[in-house]
Amino acid sequence: MTDGSQFDSLADLYVDWSELPFRQHLEFPSVLGLVGPVDGLRVLDLGCGSGVYSRKLAKAGATTVVGLDESAGMLEYALRREAEEKLGITYISGALPAELRESFDLVLAVYVLPYARDYSQLLTLCQAAAEALRPGQRLLTLPIHPAVHTDPEYYSRYGMQIITSTPLADAVPVGLNLRFGRYDAHVIPYYWTAATLERALTEAGFTSITWHLHRTADSGDVDAEFVQPYLDKPHAAIIEAIKAPRQA
Ligand SMILES: C[S@@+](CC[C@H](N)C(=O)[O-])C[C@H]1O[C@@H](n2cnc3c(N)ncnc32)[C@H](O)[C@@H]1O
């Protein structure tokens, strides 16, 4: 398993980070735009953390939302919110129960693959996503962008500092400082090259791998000066991968 404990005390931070313009104007429109209509969808939010996406998808009308995470602190927060809001989300820790295998139309894994510390963990995460999906259905996942900017301050306006060491190569630890408002936290994601990400996805049974660009919301007042540097050099990539359809 990866190291979920580094997130145990970060639920409030991730919830408040979700309110920042970076997530509101760049990440959410990009990811939710690719998710598309959720009515009737069965979704697994893999590495759901505090449940930010799980709640969004349940509120938007997904039929089934399951959030899975290995961090006790994150799940505690998500479960507390679910007890208050009763959106019908199921949260689980550990492996996906056998009865839920091949039952999902979409697996969302936002900022989860970077917490694989070696290729075997990366493959295990991709396999967990593949096992959850019905054949022909898709995974949307956001690893560290293979072409991430290496100036630590480049992303500071988005509430983070990213400290890379060179040369960037598979499984190189990256320092991620989450600095905004009252928060100043440090986590360690890992860098993966595009070739290795694609290799792990393919080995796990995904085909038709597509790299998507970030976008902003269609409407609303988006500050071009704020979003453009991110659009030019996003810190995360958005990958869509389709689980191979069942052979006839
Ligand atoms: C950066 S947080 C992102 C949380 C959420 N997806 C979001 O977008 O706010 C990464 C989460 O992935 C979880 N995670 C990392 N590796 C995992 C694994 N192998 N299985 C389950 N959860 C994992 C961590 O515990 C953490 O909550």
PDB file of C-alpha atoms and ligand atoms in Angstrom:
ATOM      1  CA  MET A   1       0.000   0.000   0.000  1.00  0.00           C
ATOM      2  CA  THR A   2       0.984   3.631  -0.362  1.00  0.00           C
ATOM      3  CA  ASP A   3       1.360   5.890   2.650  1.00  0.00           C
ATOM      4  CA  GLY A   4      -2.130   7.127   3.516  1.00  0.00           C
ATOM      5  CA  SER A   5      -0.975   8.303   6.934  1.00  0.00           C
ATOM      6  CA  GLN A   6       0.618  11.453   5.472  1.00  0.00           C
ATOM      7  CA  PHE A   7      -2.981  12.584   4.788  1.00  0.00           C
ATOM      8  CA  ASP A   8      -4.544  11.713   8.149  1.00  0.00           C
ATOM      9  CA  SER A   9      -4.526  15.276   9.451  1.00  0.00           C
ATOM     10  CA  LEU A  10      -5.113  17.017   6.102  1.00  0.00           C
ATOM     11  CA  ALA A  11      -8.868  16.627   5.544  1.00  0.00           C
ATOM     12  CA  ASP A  12      -9.703  20.226   6.511  1.00  0.00           C
ATOM     13  CA  LEU A  13      -6.862  21.482   4.344  1.00  0.00           C
ATOM     14  CA  TYR A  14      -8.076  19.603   1.269  1.00  0.00           C
ATOM     15  CA  VAL A  15     -11.654  20.757   1.844  1.00  0.00           C
ATOM     16  CA  ASP A  16     -10.531  24.388   2.100  1.00  0.00           C
ATOM     17  CA  TRP A  17      -8.155  23.939  -0.853  1.00  0.00           C
ATOM     18  CA  SER A  18     -11.260  22.983  -2.847  1.00  0.00           C
ATOM     19  CA  GLU A  19     -12.594  26.487  -2.351  1.00  0.00           C
ATOM     20  CA  LEU A  20      -9.516  28.124  -3.871  1.00  0.00           C
ATOM     21  CA  PRO A  21      -9.750  29.619  -7.374  1.00  0.00           C
ATOM     22  CA  PHE A  22      -7.304  27.000  -8.681  1.00  0.00           C
ATOM     23  CA  ARG A  23      -9.688  24.120  -8.018  1.00  0.00           C
ATOM     24  CA  GLN A  24     -12.858  26.122  -8.696  1.00  0.00           C
ATOM     25  CA  HIS A  25     -11.778  27.722 -11.991  1.00  0.00           C
ATOM     26  CA  LEU A  26      -9.344  25.161 -13.399  1.00  0.00           C
ATOM     27  CA  GLU A  27      -9.451  21.697 -11.886  1.00  0.00           C
ATOM     28  CA  PHE A  28     -13.169  21.184 -11.272  1.00  0.00           C
ATOM     29  CA  PRO A  29     -14.336  22.493 -14.684  1.00  0.00           C
ATOM     30  CA  SER A  30     -11.674  20.344 -16.374  1.00  0.00           C
ATOM     31  CA  VAL A  31     -12.404  17.129 -14.493  1.00  0.00           C
ATOM     32  CA  LEU A  32     -16.177  17.494 -14.244  1.00  0.00           C
ATOM     33  CA  GLY A  33     -16.347  18.594 -17.886  1.00  0.00           C
ATOM     34  CA  LEU A  34     -14.724  15.298 -18.855  1.00  0.00           C
ATOM     35  CA  VAL A  35     -16.927  13.328 -16.469  1.00  0.00           C
ATOM     36  CA  GLY A  36     -19.957  14.736 -18.319  1.00  0.00           C
ATOM     37  CA  PRO A  37     -23.528  13.933 -17.291  1.00  0.00           C
ATOM     38  CA  VAL A  38     -23.539  11.747 -14.194  1.00  0.00           C
ATOM     39  CA  ASP A  39     -27.214  10.898 -14.040  1.00  0.00           C
ATOM     40  CA  GLY A  40     -27.483   7.163 -13.580  1.00  0.00           C
ATOM     41  CA  LEU A  41     -23.716   6.650 -13.321  1.00  0.00           C
ATOM     42  CA  ARG A  42     -22.023   4.282 -10.870  1.00  0.00           C
ATOM     43  CA  VAL A  43     -18.815   5.968  -9.765  1.00  0.00           C
ATOM     44  CA  LEU A  44     -15.840   4.894  -7.681  1.00  0.00           C
ATOM     45  CA  ASP A  45     -13.872   7.823  -6.236  1.00  0.00           C
ATOM     46  CA  LEU A  46     -10.545   6.039  -5.733  1.00  0.00           C
ATOM     47  CA  GLY A  47      -8.393   7.896  -3.195  1.00  0.00           C
ATOM     48  CA  CYS A  48     -11.447  10.002  -2.365  1.00  0.00           C
ATOM     49  CA  GLY A  49      -9.716  11.817   0.506  1.00  0.00           C
ATOM     50  CA  SER A  50     -12.177  14.087   2.263  1.00  0.00           C
ATOM     51  CA  GLY A  51     -14.835  13.178  -0.328  1.00  0.00           C
ATOM     52  CA  VAL A  52     -14.868  16.438  -2.296  1.00  0.00           C
ATOM     53  CA  TYR A  53     -15.581  14.712  -5.627  1.00  0.00           C
ATOM     54  CA  SER A  54     -17.806  12.041  -4.082  1.00  0.00           C
ATOM     55  CA  ARG A  55     -20.144  14.723  -2.756  1.00  0.00           C
ATOM     56  CA  LYS A  56     -20.119  16.644  -6.045  1.00  0.00           C
ATOM     57  CA  LEU A  57     -20.999  13.516  -8.023  1.00  0.00           C
ATOM     58  CA  ALA A  58     -23.690  12.361  -5.595  1.00  0.00           C
ATOM     59  CA  LYS A  59     -25.283  15.830  -5.628  1.00  0.00           C
ATOM     60  CA  ALA A  60     -25.162  15.861  -9.448  1.00  0.00           C
ATOM     61  CA  GLY A  61     -27.242  12.675  -9.606  1.00  0.00           C
ATOM     62  CA  ALA A  62     -24.872   9.703  -9.803  1.00  0.00           C
ATOM     63  CA  THR A  63     -26.789   6.534  -8.911  1.00  0.00           C
ATOM     64  CA  THR A  64     -23.983   5.018  -6.865  1.00  0.00           C
ATOM     65  CA  VAL A  65     -20.984   6.772  -5.381  1.00  0.00           C
ATOM     66  CA  VAL A  66     -18.371   4.798  -3.491  1.00  0.00           C
ATOM     67  CA  GLY A  67     -15.379   6.598  -2.016  1.00  0.00           C
ATOM     68  CA  LEU A  68     -12.339   4.493  -1.194  1.00  0.00           C
ATOM     69  CA  ASP A  69      -9.285   5.711   0.676  1.00  0.00           C
ATOM     70  CA  GLU A  70      -6.507   4.340   2.853  1.00  0.00           C
ATOM     71  CA  SER A  71      -6.240   7.351   5.148  1.00  0.00           C
ATOM     72  CA  ALA A  72      -8.229   6.919   8.360  1.00  0.00           C
ATOM     73  CA  GLY A  73      -8.276  10.689   8.962  1.00  0.00           C
ATOM     74  CA  MET A  74      -9.623  11.482   5.501  1.00  0.00           C
ATOM     75  CA  LEU A  75     -12.330   8.815   5.757  1.00  0.00           C
ATOM     76  CA  GLU A  76     -13.341   9.986   9.219  1.00  0.00           C
ATOM     77  CA  TYR A  77     -13.971  13.460   7.794  1.00  0.00           C
ATOM     78  CA  ALA A  78     -15.842  12.086   4.741  1.00  0.00           C
ATOM     79  CA  LEU A  79     -18.019   9.867   6.935  1.00  0.00           C
ATOM     80  CA  ARG A  80     -18.837  12.757   9.263  1.00  0.00           C
ATOM     81  CA  ARG A  81     -19.981  14.836   6.288  1.00  0.00           C
ATOM     82  CA  GLU A  82     -22.028  11.902   4.989  1.00  0.00           C
ATOM     83  CA  ALA A  83     -23.729  11.504   8.390  1.00  0.00           C
ATOM     84  CA  GLU A  84     -24.725  15.181   8.193  1.00  0.00           C
ATOM     85  CA  GLU A  85     -25.681  15.406   4.517  1.00  0.00           C
ATOM     86  CA  LYS A  86     -26.996  11.890   3.817  1.00  0.00           C
ATOM     87  CA  LEU A  87     -26.104  11.875   0.143  1.00  0.00           C
ATOM     88  CA  GLY A  88     -26.057   8.084  -0.022  1.00  0.00           C
ATOM     89  CA  ILE A  89     -22.284   7.804  -0.487  1.00  0.00           C
ATOM     90  CA  THR A  90     -20.567   4.647   0.752  1.00  0.00           C
ATOM     91  CA  TYR A  91     -17.025   5.081   2.039  1.00  0.00           C
ATOM     92  CA  ILE A  92     -14.673   2.167   2.374  1.00  0.00           C
ATOM     93  CA  SER A  93     -11.060   1.614   3.345  1.00  0.00           C
ATOM     94  CA  GLY A  94      -8.849  -1.151   2.057  1.00  0.00           C
ATOM     95  CA  ALA A  95      -9.586  -3.251  -0.981  1.00  0.00           C
ATOM     96  CA  LEU A  96     -12.783  -3.011  -2.991  1.00  0.00           C
ATOM     97  CA  PRO A  97     -15.194  -5.758  -1.837  1.00  0.00           C
ATOM     98  CA  ALA A  98     -15.524  -8.607  -4.356  1.00  0.00           C
ATOM     99  CA  GLU A  99     -19.211  -7.853  -5.009  1.00  0.00           C
ATOM    100  CA  LEU A 100     -18.306  -4.363  -6.279  1.00  0.00           C
ATOM    101  CA  ARG A 101     -15.763  -5.579  -8.827  1.00  0.00           C
ATOM    102  CA  GLU A 102     -16.608  -4.736 -12.437  1.00  0.00           C
ATOM    103  CA  SER A 103     -19.615  -2.727 -11.268  1.00  0.00           C
ATOM    104  CA  PHE A 104     -18.575   0.889 -12.020  1.00  0.00           C
ATOM    105  CA  ASP A 105     -19.030   3.067 -15.115  1.00  0.00           C
ATOM    106  CA  LEU A 106     -16.381   5.534 -14.023  1.00  0.00           C
ATOM    107  CA  VAL A 107     -13.396   5.503 -11.697  1.00  0.00           C
ATOM    108  CA  LEU A 108     -12.106   8.897 -10.683  1.00  0.00           C
ATOM    109  CA  ALA A 109      -8.623   8.969  -9.136  1.00  0.00           C
ATOM    110  CA  VAL A 110      -7.673  12.591  -8.594  1.00  0.00           C
ATOM    111  CA  TYR A 111      -4.112  13.150  -7.313  1.00  0.00           C
ATOM    112  CA  VAL A 112      -3.790   9.507  -6.220  1.00  0.00           C
ATOM    113  CA  LEU A 113      -1.299   7.872  -8.610  1.00  0.00           C
ATOM    114  CA  PRO A 114       1.447  10.270  -7.408  1.00  0.00           C
ATOM    115  CA  TYR A 115       1.368   8.516  -4.037  1.00  0.00           C
ATOM    116  CA  ALA A 116       2.661   5.271  -5.507  1.00  0.00           C
ATOM    117  CA  ARG A 117       6.285   5.093  -4.425  1.00  0.00           C
ATOM    118  CA  ASP A 118       7.401   2.387  -6.818  1.00  0.00           C
ATOM    119  CA  TYR A 119       6.221   0.753 -10.023  1.00  0.00           C
ATOM    120  CA  SER A 120       4.563  -2.126  -8.193  1.00  0.00           C
ATOM    121  CA  GLN A 121       2.385   0.315  -6.200  1.00  0.00           C
ATOM    122  CA  LEU A 122       1.600   2.283  -9.356  1.00  0.00           C
ATOM    123  CA  LEU A 123       0.514  -0.897 -11.109  1.00  0.00           C
ATOM    124  CA  THR A 124      -1.549  -2.017  -8.096  1.00  0.00           C
ATOM    125  CA  LEU A 125      -3.455   1.301  -8.131  1.00  0.00           C
ATOM    126  CA  CYS A 126      -4.110   1.023 -11.880  1.00  0.00           C
ATOM    127  CA  GLN A 127      -5.216  -2.592 -11.396  1.00  0.00           C
ATOM    128  CA  ALA A 128      -7.573  -1.556  -8.581  1.00  0.00           C
ATOM    129  CA  ALA A 129      -9.179   0.953 -10.954  1.00  0.00           C
ATOM    130  CA  ALA A 130      -9.426  -1.624 -13.739  1.00  0.00           C
ATOM    131  CA  GLU A 131     -10.919  -4.262 -11.442  1.00  0.00           C
ATOM    132  CA  ALA A 132     -13.623  -1.842 -10.349  1.00  0.00           C
ATOM    133  CA  LEU A 133     -14.728  -0.946 -13.877  1.00  0.00           C
ATOM    134  CA  ARG A 134     -17.106  -2.731 -16.181  1.00  0.00           C
ATOM    135  CA  PRO A 135     -15.329  -3.614 -19.441  1.00  0.00           C
ATOM    136  CA  GLY A 136     -15.378  -0.702 -21.873  1.00  0.00           C
ATOM    137  CA  GLN A 137     -15.766   1.890 -19.081  1.00  0.00           C
ATOM    138  CA  ARG A 138     -13.294   4.556 -18.085  1.00  0.00           C
ATOM    139  CA  LEU A 139     -10.819   5.886 -15.590  1.00  0.00           C
ATOM    140  CA  LEU A 140     -10.044   9.587 -15.194  1.00  0.00           C
ATOM    141  CA  THR A 141      -6.861  10.177 -13.269  1.00  0.00           C
ATOM    142  CA  LEU A 142      -4.568  13.106 -12.465  1.00  0.00           C
ATOM    143  CA  PRO A 143      -0.891  12.310 -11.900  1.00  0.00           C
ATOM    144  CA  ILE A 144       1.856  14.937 -11.557  1.00  0.00           C
ATOM    145  CA  HIS A 145       2.288  16.295 -15.064  1.00  0.00           C
ATOM    146  CA  PRO A 146       5.378  14.758 -16.677  1.00  0.00           C
ATOM    147  CA  ALA A 147       6.225  18.284 -17.917  1.00  0.00           C
ATOM    148  CA  VAL A 148       5.617  19.954 -14.522  1.00  0.00           C
ATOM    149  CA  HIS A 149       7.329  23.340 -14.129  1.00  0.00           C
ATOM    150  CA  THR A 150      10.515  23.013 -12.097  1.00  0.00           C
ATOM    151  CA  ASP A 151      10.491  26.516 -10.585  1.00  0.00           C
ATOM    152  CA  PRO A 152       9.141  25.878  -7.057  1.00  0.00           C
ATOM    153  CA  GLU A 153       7.302  29.212  -7.026  1.00  0.00           C
ATOM    154  CA  TYR A 154       5.560  28.741 -10.374  1.00  0.00           C
ATOM    155  CA  TYR A 155       2.436  27.307  -8.713  1.00  0.00           C
ATOM    156  CA  SER A 156       2.435  29.439  -5.560  1.00  0.00           C
ATOM    157  CA  ARG A 157      -0.516  31.530  -6.783  1.00  0.00           C
ATOM    158  CA  TYR A 158      -2.467  28.230  -6.895  1.00  0.00           C
ATOM    159  CA  GLY A 159      -1.785  27.511  -3.217  1.00  0.00           C
ATOM    160  CA  MET A 160       1.167  25.183  -3.706  1.00  0.00           C
ATOM    161  CA  GLN A 161       4.913  25.047  -4.089  1.00  0.00           C
ATOM    162  CA  ILE A 162       6.334  22.131  -6.005  1.00  0.00           C
ATOM    163  CA  ILE A 163       9.927  21.230  -5.326  1.00  0.00           C
ATOM    164  CA  THR A 164      11.382  18.937  -7.931  1.00  0.00           C
ATOM    165  CA  SER A 165      14.831  17.486  -8.081  1.00  0.00           C
ATOM    166  CA  THR A 166      16.562  16.884 -11.358  1.00  0.00           C
ATOM    167  CA  PRO A 167      16.786  14.858 -13.381  1.00  0.00           C
ATOM    168  CA  LEU A 168      13.072  14.063 -13.147  1.00  0.00           C
ATOM    169  CA  ALA A 169      12.669  10.337 -13.487  1.00  0.00           C
ATOM    170  CA  ASP A 170      10.326   7.557 -12.419  1.00  0.00           C
ATOM    171  CA  ALA A 171       9.628   7.375  -8.681  1.00  0.00           C
ATOM    172  CA  VAL A 172      11.552  10.557  -7.871  1.00  0.00           C
ATOM    173  CA  PRO A 173       9.986  12.140  -4.758  1.00  0.00           C
ATOM    174  CA  VAL A 174       8.596  15.622  -5.244  1.00  0.00           C
ATOM    175  CA  GLY A 175       8.074  18.089  -2.411  1.00  0.00           C
ATOM    176  CA  LEU A 176       4.570  19.529  -2.378  1.00  0.00           C
ATOM    177  CA  ASN A 177       3.966  22.407   0.018  1.00  0.00           C
ATOM    178  CA  LEU A 178       0.323  23.324   0.385  1.00  0.00           C
ATOM    179  CA  ARG A 179       0.481  26.932   1.520  1.00  0.00           C
ATOM    180  CA  PHE A 180      -2.596  29.088   1.671  1.00  0.00           C
ATOM    181  CA  GLY A 181      -4.697  30.747   4.350  1.00  0.00           C
ATOM    182  CA  ARG A 182      -3.789  29.260   7.726  1.00  0.00           C
ATOM    183  CA  TYR A 183      -2.237  26.152   6.146  1.00  0.00           C
ATOM    184  CA  ASP A 184       1.360  25.200   5.595  1.00  0.00           C
ATOM    185  CA  ALA A 185       1.589  21.465   4.996  1.00  0.00           C
ATOM    186  CA  HIS A 186       4.091  19.272   3.222  1.00  0.00           C
ATOM    187  CA  VAL A 187       3.366  16.023   1.422  1.00  0.00           C
ATOM    188  CA  ILE A 188       5.484  13.844  -0.826  1.00  0.00           C
ATOM    189  CA  PRO A 189       4.075  12.718  -4.124  1.00  0.00           C
ATOM    190  CA  TYR A 190       6.181  10.868  -6.676  1.00  0.00           C
ATOM    191  CA  TYR A 191       6.945  11.743 -10.255  1.00  0.00           C
ATOM    192  CA  TRP A 192       6.132   9.316 -13.045  1.00  0.00           C
ATOM    193  CA  THR A 193       7.086   9.669 -16.693  1.00  0.00           C
ATOM    194  CA  ALA A 194       4.403   9.561 -19.373  1.00  0.00           C
ATOM    195  CA  ALA A 195       5.824   6.295 -20.707  1.00  0.00           C
ATOM    196  CA  THR A 196       5.663   4.594 -17.308  1.00  0.00           C
ATOM    197  CA  LEU A 197       2.151   5.865 -16.560  1.00  0.00           C
ATOM    198  CA  GLU A 198       0.995   4.484 -19.905  1.00  0.00           C
ATOM    199  CA  ARG A 199       2.842   1.225 -19.305  1.00  0.00           C
ATOM    200  CA  ALA A 200       1.165   0.719 -15.918  1.00  0.00           C
ATOM    201  CA  LEU A 201      -2.271   1.556 -17.325  1.00  0.00           C
ATOM    202  CA  THR A 202      -1.788  -0.780 -20.275  1.00  0.00           C
ATOM    203  CA  GLU A 203      -0.484  -3.580 -18.054  1.00  0.00           C
ATOM    204  CA  ALA A 204      -3.544  -3.144 -15.834  1.00  0.00           C
ATOM    205  CA  GLY A 205      -5.840  -3.692 -18.823  1.00  0.00           C
ATOM    206  CA  PHE A 206      -6.575  -0.186 -20.095  1.00  0.00           C
ATOM    207  CA  THR A 207      -6.625   0.718 -23.776  1.00  0.00           C
ATOM    208  CA  SER A 208      -7.149   3.968 -25.632  1.00  0.00           C
ATOM    209  CA  ILE A 209      -5.249   6.271 -23.278  1.00  0.00           C
ATOM    210  CA  THR A 210      -5.931   9.976 -23.869  1.00  0.00           C
ATOM    211  CA  TRP A 211      -4.141  12.954 -22.322  1.00  0.00           C
ATOM    212  CA  HIS A 212      -6.510  15.885 -21.888  1.00  0.00           C
ATOM    213  CA  LEU A 213      -5.769  19.572 -21.477  1.00  0.00           C
ATOM    214  CA  HIS A 214      -7.106  21.610 -18.594  1.00  0.00           C
ATOM    215  CA  ARG A 215      -9.803  24.150 -19.361  1.00  0.00           C
ATOM    216  CA  THR A 216     -11.705  26.817 -17.506  1.00  0.00           C
ATOM    217  CA  ALA A 217     -15.415  27.037 -16.845  1.00  0.00           C
ATOM    218  CA  ASP A 218     -17.542  28.116 -19.831  1.00  0.00           C
ATOM    219  CA  SER A 219     -19.128  30.899 -17.868  1.00  0.00           C
ATOM    220  CA  GLY A 220     -18.217  33.085 -14.916  1.00  0.00           C
ATOM    221  CA  ASP A 221     -15.555  35.675 -14.467  1.00  0.00           C
ATOM    222  CA  VAL A 222     -12.274  33.873 -14.926  1.00  0.00           C
ATOM    223  CA  ASP A 223      -9.155  35.983 -14.485  1.00  0.00           C
ATOM    224  CA  ALA A 224      -7.052  35.205 -17.574  1.00  0.00           C
ATOM    225  CA  GLU A 225      -3.876  36.405 -15.888  1.00  0.00           C
ATOM    226  CA  PHE A 226      -4.495  33.928 -13.091  1.00  0.00           C
ATOM    227  CA  VAL A 227      -5.382  30.868 -15.165  1.00  0.00           C
ATOM    228  CA  GLN A 228      -3.020  31.223 -18.148  1.00  0.00           C
ATOM    229  CA  PRO A 229       0.239  30.195 -16.431  1.00  0.00           C
ATOM    230  CA  TYR A 230      -1.512  27.063 -15.185  1.00  0.00           C
ATOM    231  CA  LEU A 231      -2.999  26.278 -18.598  1.00  0.00           C
ATOM    232  CA  ASP A 232       0.487  26.734 -20.081  1.00  0.00           C
ATOM    233  CA  LYS A 233       2.145  24.400 -17.578  1.00  0.00           C
ATOM    234  CA  PRO A 234      -0.327  22.450 -15.419  1.00  0.00           C
ATOM    235  CA  HIS A 235       1.083  20.712 -12.356  1.00  0.00           C
ATOM    236  CA  ALA A 236      -1.157  17.709 -13.011  1.00  0.00           C
ATOM    237  CA  ALA A 237      -2.012  15.843 -16.177  1.00  0.00           C
ATOM    238  CA  ILE A 238      -5.499  14.540 -16.897  1.00  0.00           C
ATOM    239  CA  ILE A 239      -5.510  11.027 -18.300  1.00  0.00           C
ATOM    240  CA  GLU A 240      -8.565   9.182 -19.530  1.00  0.00           C
ATOM    241  CA  ALA A 241      -8.147   5.445 -20.021  1.00  0.00           C
ATOM    242  CA  ILE A 242     -10.730   2.931 -21.199  1.00  0.00           C
ATOM    243  CA  LYS A 243     -10.794  -0.577 -19.766  1.00  0.00           C
ATOM    244  CA  ALA A 244     -10.526  -3.045 -22.607  1.00  0.00           C
ATOM    245  CA  PRO A 245     -13.972  -4.255 -23.685  1.00  0.00           C
ATOM    246  CA  ARG A 246     -14.779  -7.917 -23.051  1.00  0.00           C
ATOM    247  CA  GLN A 247     -13.769 -10.144 -25.959  1.00  0.00           C
ATOM    248  CA  ALA A 248     -16.776 -11.484 -27.881  1.00  0.00           C
TER     249      ALA A 248
HETATM  250  C1  LIG B   1      -3.975  14.334  -2.576  1.00  0.00           C
HETATM  251  S1  LIG B   1      -5.238  13.430  -1.823  1.00  0.00           S
HETATM  252  C2  LIG B   1      -6.556  13.677  -2.989  1.00  0.00           C
HETATM  253  C3  LIG B   1      -7.903  13.396  -2.415  1.00  0.00           C
HETATM  254  C4  LIG B   1      -9.081  13.597  -3.382  1.00  0.00           C
HETATM  255  N1  LIG B   1      -8.999  12.706  -4.522  1.00  0.00           N
HETATM  256  C5  LIG B   1      -9.199  15.026  -3.827  1.00  0.00           C
HETATM  257  O1  LIG B   1      -9.107  15.260  -5.035  1.00  0.00           O
HETATM  258  O2  LIG B   1      -9.387  15.900  -2.987  1.00  0.00           O
HETATM  259  C6  LIG B   1      -4.722  11.787  -2.181  1.00  0.00           C
HETATM  260  C7  LIG B   1      -5.543  10.735  -1.479  1.00  0.00           C
HETATM  261  O3  LIG B   1      -5.221   9.452  -2.033  1.00  0.00           O
HETATM  262  C8  LIG B   1      -5.227   8.518  -0.982  1.00  0.00           C
HETATM  263  N2  LIG B   1      -4.441   7.359  -1.405  1.00  0.00           N
HETATM  264  C9  LIG B   1      -3.154   7.334  -1.791  1.00  0.00           C
HETATM  265  N3  LIG B   1      -2.799   6.071  -2.119  1.00  0.00           N
HETATM  266  C10 LIG B   1      -3.897   5.306  -1.954  1.00  0.00           C
HETATM  267  C11 LIG B   1      -4.172   3.912  -2.119  1.00  0.00           C
HETATM  268  N4  LIG B   1      -3.233   3.061  -2.536  1.00  0.00           N
HETATM  269  N5  LIG B   1      -5.411   3.454  -1.836  1.00  0.00           N
HETATM  270  C12 LIG B   1      -6.368   4.306  -1.407  1.00  0.00           C
HETATM  271  N6  LIG B   1      -6.173   5.639  -1.228  1.00  0.00           N
HETATM  272  C13 LIG B   1      -4.956   6.122  -1.492  1.00  0.00           C
HETATM  273  C14 LIG B   1      -4.636   9.271   0.194  1.00  0.00           C
HETATM  274  O4  LIG B   1      -4.926   8.665   1.423  1.00  0.00           O
HETATM  275  C15 LIG B   1      -5.283  10.640   0.018  1.00  0.00           C
HETATM  276  O5  LIG B   1      -6.476  10.774   0.736  1.00  0.00           O
END
